[in-house]
Amino acid sequence: MADLTDRQHYCKYCSKEFKPERSTRRYCSDGCRIKMWYKRNGRSRRNRKSSSSGRKAKQKKQAE
């Protein structure tokens, strides 16, 4: 089995070179992994709270 440090690995989000702890690791950090999730899913971290409160207001308006 090849040593993980033999190959160069680059983060799929920030393209920074890193040494993975596992052969399946694609991101250099949890921060990059989470940012990529938001990017793929078309959401921003800033709009996350406002969108949930918007749903609550919409549900409240429909209940009236």
mmCIF file of C-alpha atoms in Angstrom:
data_model
loop_
_atom_site.group_PDB
_atom_site.id
_atom_site.type_symbol
_atom_site.label_atom_id
_atom_site.label_comp_id
_atom_site.label_asym_id
_atom_site.label_seq_id
_atom_site.Cartn_x
_atom_site.Cartn_y
_atom_site.Cartn_z
ATOM 1 C CA MET A 1 0.000 0.000 0.000
ATOM 2 C CA ALA A 2 1.371 3.403 -0.952
ATOM 3 C CA ASP A 3 2.116 5.951 1.706
ATOM 4 C CA LEU A 4 -0.322 8.889 1.642
ATOM 5 C CA THR A 5 2.515 11.393 1.799
ATOM 6 C CA ASP A 6 3.938 10.106 -1.513
ATOM 7 C CA ARG A 7 1.263 11.817 -3.602
ATOM 8 C CA GLN A 8 0.316 15.475 -3.770
ATOM 9 C CA HIS A 9 -3.237 16.231 -2.694
ATOM 10 C CA TYR A 10 -4.999 19.519 -3.355
ATOM 11 C CA CYS A 11 -8.121 20.836 -1.661
ATOM 12 C CA LYS A 12 -11.130 20.807 -4.011
ATOM 13 C CA TYR A 13 -12.284 24.150 -2.594
ATOM 14 C CA CYS A 14 -9.211 26.343 -2.082
ATOM 15 C CA SER A 15 -6.653 24.349 -4.139
ATOM 16 C CA LYS A 16 -4.165 24.403 -1.261
ATOM 17 C CA GLU A 17 -1.784 21.432 -1.061
ATOM 18 C CA PHE A 18 -2.310 19.294 2.050
ATOM 19 C CA LYS A 19 -1.376 15.962 3.579
ATOM 20 C CA PRO A 20 -4.508 13.838 3.979
ATOM 21 C CA GLU A 21 -5.033 11.607 6.986
ATOM 22 C CA ARG A 22 -7.156 9.289 4.846
ATOM 23 C CA SER A 23 -6.971 8.375 1.192
ATOM 24 C CA THR A 24 -10.535 9.599 0.544
ATOM 25 C CA ARG A 25 -10.096 13.102 1.971
ATOM 26 C CA ARG A 26 -10.841 15.820 -0.608
ATOM 27 C CA TYR A 27 -10.651 19.033 1.440
ATOM 28 C CA CYS A 28 -7.820 20.494 3.532
ATOM 29 C CA SER A 29 -10.112 21.433 6.432
ATOM 30 C CA ASP A 30 -13.668 21.168 7.714
ATOM 31 C CA GLY A 31 -14.113 24.845 6.853
ATOM 32 C CA CYS A 32 -13.397 24.192 3.165
ATOM 33 C CA ARG A 33 -15.651 21.137 3.202
ATOM 34 C CA ILE A 34 -18.546 23.153 4.639
ATOM 35 C CA LYS A 35 -17.991 26.100 2.288
ATOM 36 C CA MET A 36 -18.074 23.717 -0.678
ATOM 37 C CA TRP A 37 -21.332 22.210 0.589
ATOM 38 C CA TYR A 38 -22.915 25.668 0.673
ATOM 39 C CA LYS A 39 -21.531 26.451 -2.776
ATOM 40 C CA ARG A 40 -22.884 23.202 -4.267
ATOM 41 C CA ASN A 41 -26.293 23.635 -2.675
ATOM 42 C CA GLY A 42 -26.756 27.250 -3.733
ATOM 43 C CA ARG A 43 -26.960 28.639 -0.239
ATOM 44 C CA SER A 44 -24.943 31.227 1.582
ATOM 45 C CA ARG A 45 -24.138 31.034 5.260
ATOM 46 C CA ARG A 46 -25.408 34.588 5.798
ATOM 47 C CA ASN A 47 -28.846 33.893 4.319
ATOM 48 C CA ARG A 48 -29.365 30.701 6.280
ATOM 49 C CA LYS A 49 -31.028 32.320 9.324
ATOM 50 C CA SER A 50 -33.072 34.800 7.332
ATOM 51 C CA SER A 51 -34.485 32.089 5.092
ATOM 52 C CA SER A 52 -35.726 30.036 8.055
ATOM 53 C CA SER A 53 -37.321 33.070 9.694
ATOM 54 C CA GLY A 54 -38.869 33.899 6.323
ATOM 55 C CA ARG A 55 -40.468 30.462 6.244
ATOM 56 C CA LYS A 56 -41.866 30.961 9.737
ATOM 57 C CA ALA A 57 -43.372 34.313 8.753
ATOM 58 C CA LYS A 58 -44.867 32.763 5.633
ATOM 59 C CA GLN A 59 -46.371 29.883 7.628
ATOM 60 C CA LYS A 60 -47.776 32.313 10.200
ATOM 61 C CA LYS A 61 -49.334 34.427 7.447
ATOM 62 C CA GLN A 62 -50.944 31.361 5.861
ATOM 63 C CA ALA A 63 -52.354 30.248 9.249
ATOM 64 C CA GLU A 64 -54.200 33.572 9.669
#
